[in-house]
């Protein structure tokens, strides 16, 4: 039987319980969640209608700034196609690419203006054997990414992601990022599937983190991973850094990362001139 999670952020159901040629209507009420459609049959229309106003999803420029919506299909996705429904037109987000050797899940994104209620349309594709088919994905809505009007634009990998932050951006990143961590770079590895560099970080202090991104790995030590686009060419460097950034589908992605001594200089100057937007807790 189909069911929502208690907070109506997620939905799970089966095509076997769906009437023939019917379109299941689903309303999702959160800024992030998941959908799992077992044995896809027929069609589903999912309306993204979070309870919070768009402007509350992140520090966007204003309440009229566009929101970026992203979906990440499960790596075993199959049995259906996922479309964005916009002004009566369907744009393909995820095709039915079932295979015996599933590849990495590719994130697909699109923009929406405040007041819009983006809708996703799931259409089952005919298969003789649906017993192994599951169309599952996670979604996120954020008001603090630079959204683009076209489909397939991932804000994490957007142009400009490699540009160094200026002093104002560094100070704002401390206030608004999903994680703020002081630490050292242990190593940098390549993830060709995500076209990302994976920065292995030993954290000496965790000021803020969304989820357990930097769990304790030993006595008084914490470690974690931060991703950044491969084209940024990140290399291991000596010294202490202040890492900030966003959580994207449970993974940490790098925003501003000044050397800690450079951050302290900017931070103290802002405090003295009374231009500091926020303070670091217990610092």
PDB file of C-alpha atoms in Angstrom:
ATOM      1  CA  UNK A   1       0.000   0.000   0.000  1.00  0.00           C
ATOM      2  CA  UNK A   2       1.152   3.548  -0.711  1.00  0.00           C
ATOM      3  CA  UNK A   3       2.175   5.621   2.282  1.00  0.00           C
ATOM      4  CA  UNK A   4       3.723   8.964   3.191  1.00  0.00           C
ATOM      5  CA  UNK A   5       6.355   9.427   5.849  1.00  0.00           C
ATOM      6  CA  UNK A   6       5.013  11.057   9.001  1.00  0.00           C
ATOM      7  CA  UNK A   7       6.307  14.480   7.953  1.00  0.00           C
ATOM      8  CA  UNK A   8       5.075  14.050   4.345  1.00  0.00           C
ATOM      9  CA  UNK A   9       8.616  14.553   3.072  1.00  0.00           C
ATOM     10  CA  UNK A  10       8.748  11.106   1.475  1.00  0.00           C
ATOM     11  CA  UNK A  11       6.441   8.645  -0.266  1.00  0.00           C
ATOM     12  CA  UNK A  12       6.644   4.913  -0.850  1.00  0.00           C
ATOM     13  CA  UNK A  13       4.181   2.821  -2.827  1.00  0.00           C
ATOM     14  CA  UNK A  14       3.629   0.094  -5.386  1.00  0.00           C
ATOM     15  CA  UNK A  15       2.271   0.123  -8.896  1.00  0.00           C
ATOM     16  CA  UNK A  16       0.539  -3.182  -8.152  1.00  0.00           C
ATOM     17  CA  UNK A  17      -2.053  -1.405  -6.002  1.00  0.00           C
ATOM     18  CA  UNK A  18      -2.746   1.264  -8.629  1.00  0.00           C
ATOM     19  CA  UNK A  19      -5.835   1.211 -10.825  1.00  0.00           C
ATOM     20  CA  UNK A  20      -5.176   0.577 -14.524  1.00  0.00           C
ATOM     21  CA  UNK A  21      -4.467   3.705 -16.613  1.00  0.00           C
ATOM     22  CA  UNK A  22      -4.788   5.936 -13.540  1.00  0.00           C
ATOM     23  CA  UNK A  23      -2.451   8.759 -12.460  1.00  0.00           C
ATOM     24  CA  UNK A  24      -1.554   8.699  -8.765  1.00  0.00           C
ATOM     25  CA  UNK A  25      -1.439  12.187  -7.211  1.00  0.00           C
ATOM     26  CA  UNK A  26       1.271  12.759  -4.589  1.00  0.00           C
ATOM     27  CA  UNK A  27       2.037  15.958  -2.659  1.00  0.00           C
ATOM     28  CA  UNK A  28       5.449  16.336  -1.004  1.00  0.00           C
ATOM     29  CA  UNK A  29       5.583  18.946   1.752  1.00  0.00           C
ATOM     30  CA  UNK A  30       9.287  19.365   2.515  1.00  0.00           C
ATOM     31  CA  UNK A  31      12.447  20.872   1.074  1.00  0.00           C
ATOM     32  CA  UNK A  32      14.024  17.424   0.812  1.00  0.00           C
ATOM     33  CA  UNK A  33      12.867  13.831   0.865  1.00  0.00           C
ATOM     34  CA  UNK A  34      12.571  10.696  -1.203  1.00  0.00           C
ATOM     35  CA  UNK A  35      10.209   8.712  -3.439  1.00  0.00           C
ATOM     36  CA  UNK A  36      10.241   4.940  -3.903  1.00  0.00           C
ATOM     37  CA  UNK A  37       7.895   3.406  -6.482  1.00  0.00           C
ATOM     38  CA  UNK A  38       7.985  -0.383  -6.450  1.00  0.00           C
ATOM     39  CA  UNK A  39       6.913  -2.366  -9.529  1.00  0.00           C
ATOM     40  CA  UNK A  40       6.049   0.774 -11.558  1.00  0.00           C
ATOM     41  CA  UNK A  41       2.738   0.638 -13.433  1.00  0.00           C
ATOM     42  CA  UNK A  42       0.675   3.487 -14.839  1.00  0.00           C
ATOM     43  CA  UNK A  43       1.786   6.995 -13.904  1.00  0.00           C
ATOM     44  CA  UNK A  44       2.305   9.348 -10.979  1.00  0.00           C
ATOM     45  CA  UNK A  45       2.254  13.121 -10.622  1.00  0.00           C
ATOM     46  CA  UNK A  46       4.298  14.502  -7.732  1.00  0.00           C
ATOM     47  CA  UNK A  47       3.805  18.124  -6.664  1.00  0.00           C
ATOM     48  CA  UNK A  48       6.648  19.721  -4.696  1.00  0.00           C
ATOM     49  CA  UNK A  49       4.824  22.009  -2.271  1.00  0.00           C
ATOM     50  CA  UNK A  50       6.888  22.594   0.877  1.00  0.00           C
ATOM     51  CA  UNK A  51       5.193  24.102   3.917  1.00  0.00           C
ATOM     52  CA  UNK A  52       7.946  26.687   4.364  1.00  0.00           C
ATOM     53  CA  UNK A  53       8.092  29.688   2.003  1.00  0.00           C
ATOM     54  CA  UNK A  54      10.738  29.439  -0.707  1.00  0.00           C
ATOM     55  CA  UNK A  55      12.764  32.242   0.914  1.00  0.00           C
ATOM     56  CA  UNK A  56      13.166  30.109   4.076  1.00  0.00           C
ATOM     57  CA  UNK A  57      15.062  27.363   2.238  1.00  0.00           C
ATOM     58  CA  UNK A  58      18.309  29.254   2.235  1.00  0.00           C
ATOM     59  CA  UNK A  59      19.935  32.673   2.208  1.00  0.00           C
ATOM     60  CA  UNK A  60      18.848  33.633  -1.291  1.00  0.00           C
ATOM     61  CA  UNK A  61      19.062  37.215  -2.445  1.00  0.00           C
ATOM     62  CA  UNK A  62      15.372  37.854  -1.870  1.00  0.00           C
ATOM     63  CA  UNK A  63      11.995  36.217  -1.610  1.00  0.00           C
ATOM     64  CA  UNK A  64      11.739  36.600  -5.392  1.00  0.00           C
ATOM     65  CA  UNK A  65      14.955  34.745  -6.141  1.00  0.00           C
ATOM     66  CA  UNK A  66      14.621  31.460  -8.045  1.00  0.00           C
ATOM     67  CA  UNK A  67      14.882  28.160  -6.251  1.00  0.00           C
ATOM     68  CA  UNK A  68      16.978  25.266  -7.489  1.00  0.00           C
ATOM     69  CA  UNK A  69      15.337  21.838  -7.352  1.00  0.00           C
ATOM     70  CA  UNK A  70      17.426  18.712  -7.826  1.00  0.00           C
ATOM     71  CA  UNK A  71      16.653  15.008  -8.070  1.00  0.00           C
ATOM     72  CA  UNK A  72      19.095  12.141  -7.657  1.00  0.00           C
ATOM     73  CA  UNK A  73      17.897   8.752  -8.957  1.00  0.00           C
ATOM     74  CA  UNK A  74      18.885   5.598  -7.139  1.00  0.00           C
ATOM     75  CA  UNK A  75      21.745   3.747  -8.827  1.00  0.00           C
ATOM     76  CA  UNK A  76      19.385   0.787  -9.398  1.00  0.00           C
ATOM     77  CA  UNK A  77      16.720   2.990 -11.001  1.00  0.00           C
ATOM     78  CA  UNK A  78      14.509   1.198 -13.515  1.00  0.00           C
ATOM     79  CA  UNK A  79      11.009   0.683 -14.853  1.00  0.00           C
ATOM     80  CA  UNK A  80      10.003   4.315 -15.310  1.00  0.00           C
ATOM     81  CA  UNK A  81      10.915   7.676 -16.759  1.00  0.00           C
ATOM     82  CA  UNK A  82      10.906  10.882 -14.713  1.00  0.00           C
ATOM     83  CA  UNK A  83       9.827  14.185 -16.270  1.00  0.00           C
ATOM     84  CA  UNK A  84       9.612  17.802 -15.166  1.00  0.00           C
ATOM     85  CA  UNK A  85       6.156  19.167 -15.881  1.00  0.00           C
ATOM     86  CA  UNK A  86       6.291  22.876 -16.696  1.00  0.00           C
ATOM     87  CA  UNK A  87       3.494  24.870 -18.346  1.00  0.00           C
ATOM     88  CA  UNK A  88       1.922  21.691 -19.692  1.00  0.00           C
ATOM     89  CA  UNK A  89       5.169  20.528 -21.301  1.00  0.00           C
ATOM     90  CA  UNK A  90       7.153  17.484 -20.139  1.00  0.00           C
ATOM     91  CA  UNK A  91      10.970  17.648 -20.036  1.00  0.00           C
ATOM     92  CA  UNK A  92      12.834  14.383 -19.498  1.00  0.00           C
ATOM     93  CA  UNK A  93      14.948  14.281 -16.330  1.00  0.00           C
ATOM     94  CA  UNK A  94      15.687  10.546 -15.937  1.00  0.00           C
ATOM     95  CA  UNK A  95      15.199   7.855 -18.563  1.00  0.00           C
ATOM     96  CA  UNK A  96      14.629   4.146 -18.003  1.00  0.00           C
ATOM     97  CA  UNK A  97      18.241   3.064 -18.047  1.00  0.00           C
ATOM     98  CA  UNK A  98      17.945  -0.244 -16.235  1.00  0.00           C
ATOM     99  CA  UNK A  99      21.002  -2.442 -16.666  1.00  0.00           C
ATOM    100  CA  UNK A 100      22.705  -5.345 -14.979  1.00  0.00           C
ATOM    101  CA  UNK A 101      25.660  -3.085 -14.132  1.00  0.00           C
ATOM    102  CA  UNK A 102      24.155   0.163 -12.859  1.00  0.00           C
ATOM    103  CA  UNK A 103      26.263   3.286 -13.191  1.00  0.00           C
ATOM    104  CA  UNK A 104      26.561   6.283 -10.889  1.00  0.00           C
ATOM    105  CA  UNK A 105      23.387   8.227 -10.185  1.00  0.00           C
ATOM    106  CA  UNK A 106      23.428  11.511 -12.041  1.00  0.00           C
ATOM    107  CA  UNK A 107      21.898  14.530 -10.331  1.00  0.00           C
ATOM    108  CA  UNK A 108      19.445  16.520 -12.467  1.00  0.00           C
ATOM    109  CA  UNK A 109      18.362  20.043 -11.552  1.00  0.00           C
ATOM    110  CA  UNK A 110      15.973  22.757 -12.671  1.00  0.00           C
ATOM    111  CA  UNK A 111      14.812  26.146 -11.427  1.00  0.00           C
ATOM    112  CA  UNK A 112      11.487  27.370 -10.089  1.00  0.00           C
ATOM    113  CA  UNK A 113      10.272  30.816  -9.123  1.00  0.00           C
ATOM    114  CA  UNK A 114       8.688  31.576  -5.711  1.00  0.00           C
ATOM    115  CA  UNK A 115       4.997  30.763  -5.825  1.00  0.00           C
ATOM    116  CA  UNK A 116       5.480  28.020  -8.406  1.00  0.00           C
ATOM    117  CA  UNK A 117       4.700  24.445  -7.468  1.00  0.00           C
ATOM    118  CA  UNK A 118       7.040  22.306  -9.552  1.00  0.00           C
ATOM    119  CA  UNK A 119       5.552  18.979 -10.563  1.00  0.00           C
ATOM    120  CA  UNK A 120       7.338  15.772 -11.468  1.00  0.00           C
ATOM    121  CA  UNK A 121       5.684  13.163 -13.684  1.00  0.00           C
ATOM    122  CA  UNK A 122       6.623   9.499 -13.365  1.00  0.00           C
ATOM    123  CA  UNK A 123       5.625   7.292 -16.299  1.00  0.00           C
ATOM    124  CA  UNK A 124       6.089   3.529 -16.068  1.00  0.00           C
ATOM    125  CA  UNK A 125       7.707   1.897 -19.088  1.00  0.00           C
ATOM    126  CA  UNK A 126       6.391  -1.470 -20.302  1.00  0.00           C
ATOM    127  CA  UNK A 127       8.380  -4.533 -19.241  1.00  0.00           C
ATOM    128  CA  UNK A 128       7.402  -8.180 -19.285  1.00  0.00           C
ATOM    129  CA  UNK A 129       8.969  -8.663 -15.855  1.00  0.00           C
ATOM    130  CA  UNK A 130       8.407  -5.791 -13.411  1.00  0.00           C
ATOM    131  CA  UNK A 131       9.427  -7.736 -10.313  1.00  0.00           C
ATOM    132  CA  UNK A 132      12.891  -6.200 -10.244  1.00  0.00           C
ATOM    133  CA  UNK A 133      11.887  -2.688 -11.211  1.00  0.00           C
ATOM    134  CA  UNK A 134      12.111   0.111  -8.652  1.00  0.00           C
ATOM    135  CA  UNK A 135      11.977   3.805  -9.525  1.00  0.00           C
ATOM    136  CA  UNK A 136      13.445   5.572  -6.509  1.00  0.00           C
ATOM    137  CA  UNK A 137      14.982   9.008  -6.133  1.00  0.00           C
ATOM    138  CA  UNK A 138      15.785  11.734  -3.621  1.00  0.00           C
ATOM    139  CA  UNK A 139      14.934  15.403  -4.092  1.00  0.00           C
ATOM    140  CA  UNK A 140      16.172  18.702  -2.682  1.00  0.00           C
ATOM    141  CA  UNK A 141      14.865  22.266  -2.957  1.00  0.00           C
ATOM    142  CA  UNK A 142      17.238  25.071  -2.052  1.00  0.00           C
ATOM    143  CA  UNK A 143      16.940  28.846  -2.259  1.00  0.00           C
ATOM    144  CA  UNK A 144      20.650  29.551  -1.945  1.00  0.00           C
ATOM    145  CA  UNK A 145      22.016  28.101  -5.169  1.00  0.00           C
ATOM    146  CA  UNK A 146      22.390  29.962  -8.425  1.00  0.00           C
ATOM    147  CA  UNK A 147      19.573  28.295 -10.340  1.00  0.00           C
ATOM    148  CA  UNK A 148      19.589  28.071 -14.114  1.00  0.00           C
ATOM    149  CA  UNK A 149      16.463  27.883 -16.282  1.00  0.00           C
ATOM    150  CA  UNK A 150      17.470  24.704 -18.072  1.00  0.00           C
ATOM    151  CA  UNK A 151      17.254  21.109 -16.967  1.00  0.00           C
ATOM    152  CA  UNK A 152      20.436  19.154 -16.148  1.00  0.00           C
ATOM    153  CA  UNK A 153      22.173  22.079 -14.458  1.00  0.00           C
ATOM    154  CA  UNK A 154      23.724  20.992 -11.190  1.00  0.00           C
ATOM    155  CA  UNK A 155      24.386  24.087  -9.036  1.00  0.00           C
ATOM    156  CA  UNK A 156      27.246  22.366  -7.249  1.00  0.00           C
ATOM    157  CA  UNK A 157      29.209  22.062 -10.501  1.00  0.00           C
ATOM    158  CA  UNK A 158      28.240  25.434 -11.931  1.00  0.00           C
ATOM    159  CA  UNK A 159      30.656  27.835 -13.571  1.00  0.00           C
ATOM    160  CA  UNK A 160      32.452  29.964 -11.006  1.00  0.00           C
ATOM    161  CA  UNK A 161      32.624  27.168  -8.421  1.00  0.00           C
ATOM    162  CA  UNK A 162      36.432  27.327  -8.587  1.00  0.00           C
ATOM    163  CA  UNK A 163      36.699  31.092  -8.138  1.00  0.00           C
ATOM    164  CA  UNK A 164      38.343  32.157  -4.847  1.00  0.00           C
ATOM    165  CA  UNK A 165      35.960  33.826  -2.389  1.00  0.00           C
ATOM    166  CA  UNK A 166      36.370  37.501  -1.555  1.00  0.00           C
ATOM    167  CA  UNK A 167      36.328  38.752   2.053  1.00  0.00           C
ATOM    168  CA  UNK A 168      32.581  39.422   2.096  1.00  0.00           C
ATOM    169  CA  UNK A 169      31.812  35.955   0.727  1.00  0.00           C
ATOM    170  CA  UNK A 170      34.070  34.334   3.326  1.00  0.00           C
ATOM    171  CA  UNK A 171      32.280  36.084   6.191  1.00  0.00           C
ATOM    172  CA  UNK A 172      28.850  35.214   4.806  1.00  0.00           C
ATOM    173  CA  UNK A 173      29.910  31.604   4.282  1.00  0.00           C
ATOM    174  CA  UNK A 174      30.650  31.318   8.004  1.00  0.00           C
ATOM    175  CA  UNK A 175      27.074  32.420   8.738  1.00  0.00           C
ATOM    176  CA  UNK A 176      25.125  30.491   6.124  1.00  0.00           C
ATOM    177  CA  UNK A 177      27.010  27.293   5.253  1.00  0.00           C
ATOM    178  CA  UNK A 178      25.797  23.813   6.158  1.00  0.00           C
ATOM    179  CA  UNK A 179      29.219  23.100   7.635  1.00  0.00           C
ATOM    180  CA  UNK A 180      32.029  25.238   9.045  1.00  0.00           C
ATOM    181  CA  UNK A 181      35.138  23.240   9.961  1.00  0.00           C
ATOM    182  CA  UNK A 182      38.738  24.058  10.765  1.00  0.00           C
ATOM    183  CA  UNK A 183      41.144  21.359   9.662  1.00  0.00           C
ATOM    184  CA  UNK A 184      43.978  20.068   7.520  1.00  0.00           C
ATOM    185  CA  UNK A 185      44.034  18.307   4.161  1.00  0.00           C
ATOM    186  CA  UNK A 186      45.232  14.703   4.499  1.00  0.00           C
ATOM    187  CA  UNK A 187      44.918  13.815   0.820  1.00  0.00           C
ATOM    188  CA  UNK A 188      42.994  14.530  -2.370  1.00  0.00           C
ATOM    189  CA  UNK A 189      41.504  11.729  -4.466  1.00  0.00           C
ATOM    190  CA  UNK A 190      39.642  11.731  -7.761  1.00  0.00           C
ATOM    191  CA  UNK A 191      36.110  10.446  -8.219  1.00  0.00           C
ATOM    192  CA  UNK A 192      35.754  10.200 -12.027  1.00  0.00           C
ATOM    193  CA  UNK A 193      32.116   9.071 -11.765  1.00  0.00           C
ATOM    194  CA  UNK A 194      31.090  12.349 -10.091  1.00  0.00           C
ATOM    195  CA  UNK A 195      33.783  14.369 -11.909  1.00  0.00           C
ATOM    196  CA  UNK A 196      34.830  15.519  -8.467  1.00  0.00           C
ATOM    197  CA  UNK A 197      37.888  15.732  -6.282  1.00  0.00           C
ATOM    198  CA  UNK A 198      37.407  14.202  -2.822  1.00  0.00           C
ATOM    199  CA  UNK A 199      39.305  16.124  -0.136  1.00  0.00           C
ATOM    200  CA  UNK A 200      40.116  13.990   2.921  1.00  0.00           C
ATOM    201  CA  UNK A 201      40.042  16.317   5.922  1.00  0.00           C
ATOM    202  CA  UNK A 202      41.285  15.926   9.486  1.00  0.00           C
ATOM    203  CA  UNK A 203      39.111  18.316  11.476  1.00  0.00           C
ATOM    204  CA  UNK A 204      40.607  20.076  14.477  1.00  0.00           C
ATOM    205  CA  UNK A 205      37.384  21.939  15.226  1.00  0.00           C
ATOM    206  CA  UNK A 206      33.808  21.566  13.990  1.00  0.00           C
ATOM    207  CA  UNK A 207      31.893  24.826  14.420  1.00  0.00           C
ATOM    208  CA  UNK A 208      28.778  23.648  12.635  1.00  0.00           C
ATOM    209  CA  UNK A 209      27.690  20.670  10.557  1.00  0.00           C
ATOM    210  CA  UNK A 210      24.466  19.435   9.057  1.00  0.00           C
ATOM    211  CA  UNK A 211      24.301  15.705   9.719  1.00  0.00           C
ATOM    212  CA  UNK A 212      27.344  13.813  10.970  1.00  0.00           C
ATOM    213  CA  UNK A 213      29.706  14.857   8.198  1.00  0.00           C
ATOM    214  CA  UNK A 214      32.782  14.802  10.441  1.00  0.00           C
ATOM    215  CA  UNK A 215      32.322  11.954  12.956  1.00  0.00           C
ATOM    216  CA  UNK A 216      34.890  11.106  15.593  1.00  0.00           C
ATOM    217  CA  UNK A 217      37.526   8.811  14.116  1.00  0.00           C
ATOM    218  CA  UNK A 218      39.668   8.378  17.209  1.00  0.00           C
ATOM    219  CA  UNK A 219      40.586  10.025  20.442  1.00  0.00           C
ATOM    220  CA  UNK A 220      39.774  13.725  20.115  1.00  0.00           C
ATOM    221  CA  UNK A 221      39.996  13.544  16.312  1.00  0.00           C
ATOM    222  CA  UNK A 222      37.395  13.928  13.592  1.00  0.00           C
ATOM    223  CA  UNK A 223      37.653  13.235   9.892  1.00  0.00           C
ATOM    224  CA  UNK A 224      35.460  13.625   6.842  1.00  0.00           C
ATOM    225  CA  UNK A 225      35.306  14.160   3.097  1.00  0.00           C
ATOM    226  CA  UNK A 226      34.527  17.288   1.092  1.00  0.00           C
ATOM    227  CA  UNK A 227      33.909  17.261  -2.642  1.00  0.00           C
ATOM    228  CA  UNK A 228      34.633  19.922  -5.212  1.00  0.00           C
ATOM    229  CA  UNK A 229      34.473  19.928  -9.041  1.00  0.00           C
ATOM    230  CA  UNK A 230      37.416  18.119 -10.597  1.00  0.00           C
ATOM    231  CA  UNK A 231      38.211  21.050 -12.862  1.00  0.00           C
ATOM    232  CA  UNK A 232      39.121  23.171  -9.823  1.00  0.00           C
ATOM    233  CA  UNK A 233      42.399  21.256  -9.583  1.00  0.00           C
ATOM    234  CA  UNK A 234      42.545  21.064  -5.775  1.00  0.00           C
ATOM    235  CA  UNK A 235      45.849  19.734  -4.438  1.00  0.00           C
ATOM    236  CA  UNK A 236      47.043  18.820  -0.950  1.00  0.00           C
ATOM    237  CA  UNK A 237      48.421  21.813   0.934  1.00  0.00           C
ATOM    238  CA  UNK A 238      50.127  22.286   4.259  1.00  0.00           C
ATOM    239  CA  UNK A 239      48.589  24.344   7.050  1.00  0.00           C
ATOM    240  CA  UNK A 240      45.175  24.852   8.584  1.00  0.00           C
ATOM    241  CA  UNK A 241      42.091  25.832   6.537  1.00  0.00           C
ATOM    242  CA  UNK A 242      38.562  26.943   7.364  1.00  0.00           C
ATOM    243  CA  UNK A 243      36.304  24.747   5.221  1.00  0.00           C
ATOM    244  CA  UNK A 244      32.740  25.877   4.500  1.00  0.00           C
ATOM    245  CA  UNK A 245      30.131  24.640   2.062  1.00  0.00           C
ATOM    246  CA  UNK A 246      26.830  22.923   1.358  1.00  0.00           C
ATOM    247  CA  UNK A 247      25.399  19.468   1.888  1.00  0.00           C
ATOM    248  CA  UNK A 248      24.118  18.048  -1.404  1.00  0.00           C
ATOM    249  CA  UNK A 249      22.271  14.724  -1.105  1.00  0.00           C
ATOM    250  CA  UNK A 250      24.136  13.875   2.091  1.00  0.00           C
ATOM    251  CA  UNK A 251      27.580  14.820   0.738  1.00  0.00           C
ATOM    252  CA  UNK A 252      29.669  17.843   1.706  1.00  0.00           C
ATOM    253  CA  UNK A 253      30.588  20.150  -1.205  1.00  0.00           C
ATOM    254  CA  UNK A 254      33.170  22.878  -0.837  1.00  0.00           C
ATOM    255  CA  UNK A 255      32.270  26.559  -0.782  1.00  0.00           C
ATOM    256  CA  UNK A 256      34.877  28.972   0.600  1.00  0.00           C
ATOM    257  CA  UNK A 257      38.081  27.527   2.090  1.00  0.00           C
ATOM    258  CA  UNK A 258      40.566  30.228   3.113  1.00  0.00           C
ATOM    259  CA  UNK A 259      43.668  29.457   5.095  1.00  0.00           C
ATOM    260  CA  UNK A 260      42.720  29.803   8.738  1.00  0.00           C
ATOM    261  CA  UNK A 261      45.258  32.568   9.423  1.00  0.00           C
ATOM    262  CA  UNK A 262      43.872  34.571   6.478  1.00  0.00           C
ATOM    263  CA  UNK A 263      40.328  34.068   7.721  1.00  0.00           C
ATOM    264  CA  UNK A 264      41.282  35.303  11.207  1.00  0.00           C
ATOM    265  CA  UNK A 265      42.720  38.492   9.730  1.00  0.00           C
ATOM    266  CA  UNK A 266      39.507  39.190   7.759  1.00  0.00           C
ATOM    267  CA  UNK A 267      37.347  38.197  10.739  1.00  0.00           C
ATOM    268  CA  UNK A 268      39.143  40.506  13.210  1.00  0.00           C
ATOM    269  CA  UNK A 269      39.072  43.448  10.796  1.00  0.00           C
ATOM    270  CA  UNK A 270      35.316  42.988  10.327  1.00  0.00           C
ATOM    271  CA  UNK A 271      34.783  42.831  14.109  1.00  0.00           C
ATOM    272  CA  UNK A 272      36.725  46.014  14.697  1.00  0.00           C
ATOM    273  CA  UNK A 273      34.781  47.886  12.013  1.00  0.00           C
ATOM    274  CA  UNK A 274      31.450  46.459  13.273  1.00  0.00           C
ATOM    275  CA  UNK A 275      30.835  44.923   9.848  1.00  0.00           C
ATOM    276  CA  UNK A 276      30.712  41.294  10.926  1.00  0.00           C
ATOM    277  CA  UNK A 277      27.490  39.464   9.901  1.00  0.00           C
ATOM    278  CA  UNK A 278      27.790  36.781  12.616  1.00  0.00           C
ATOM    279  CA  UNK A 279      30.256  35.308  15.097  1.00  0.00           C
ATOM    280  CA  UNK A 280      31.745  31.859  15.440  1.00  0.00           C
ATOM    281  CA  UNK A 281      30.392  30.050  18.496  1.00  0.00           C
ATOM    282  CA  UNK A 282      32.891  29.878  21.393  1.00  0.00           C
ATOM    283  CA  UNK A 283      35.652  31.407  19.309  1.00  0.00           C
TER     284      UNK A 283
END
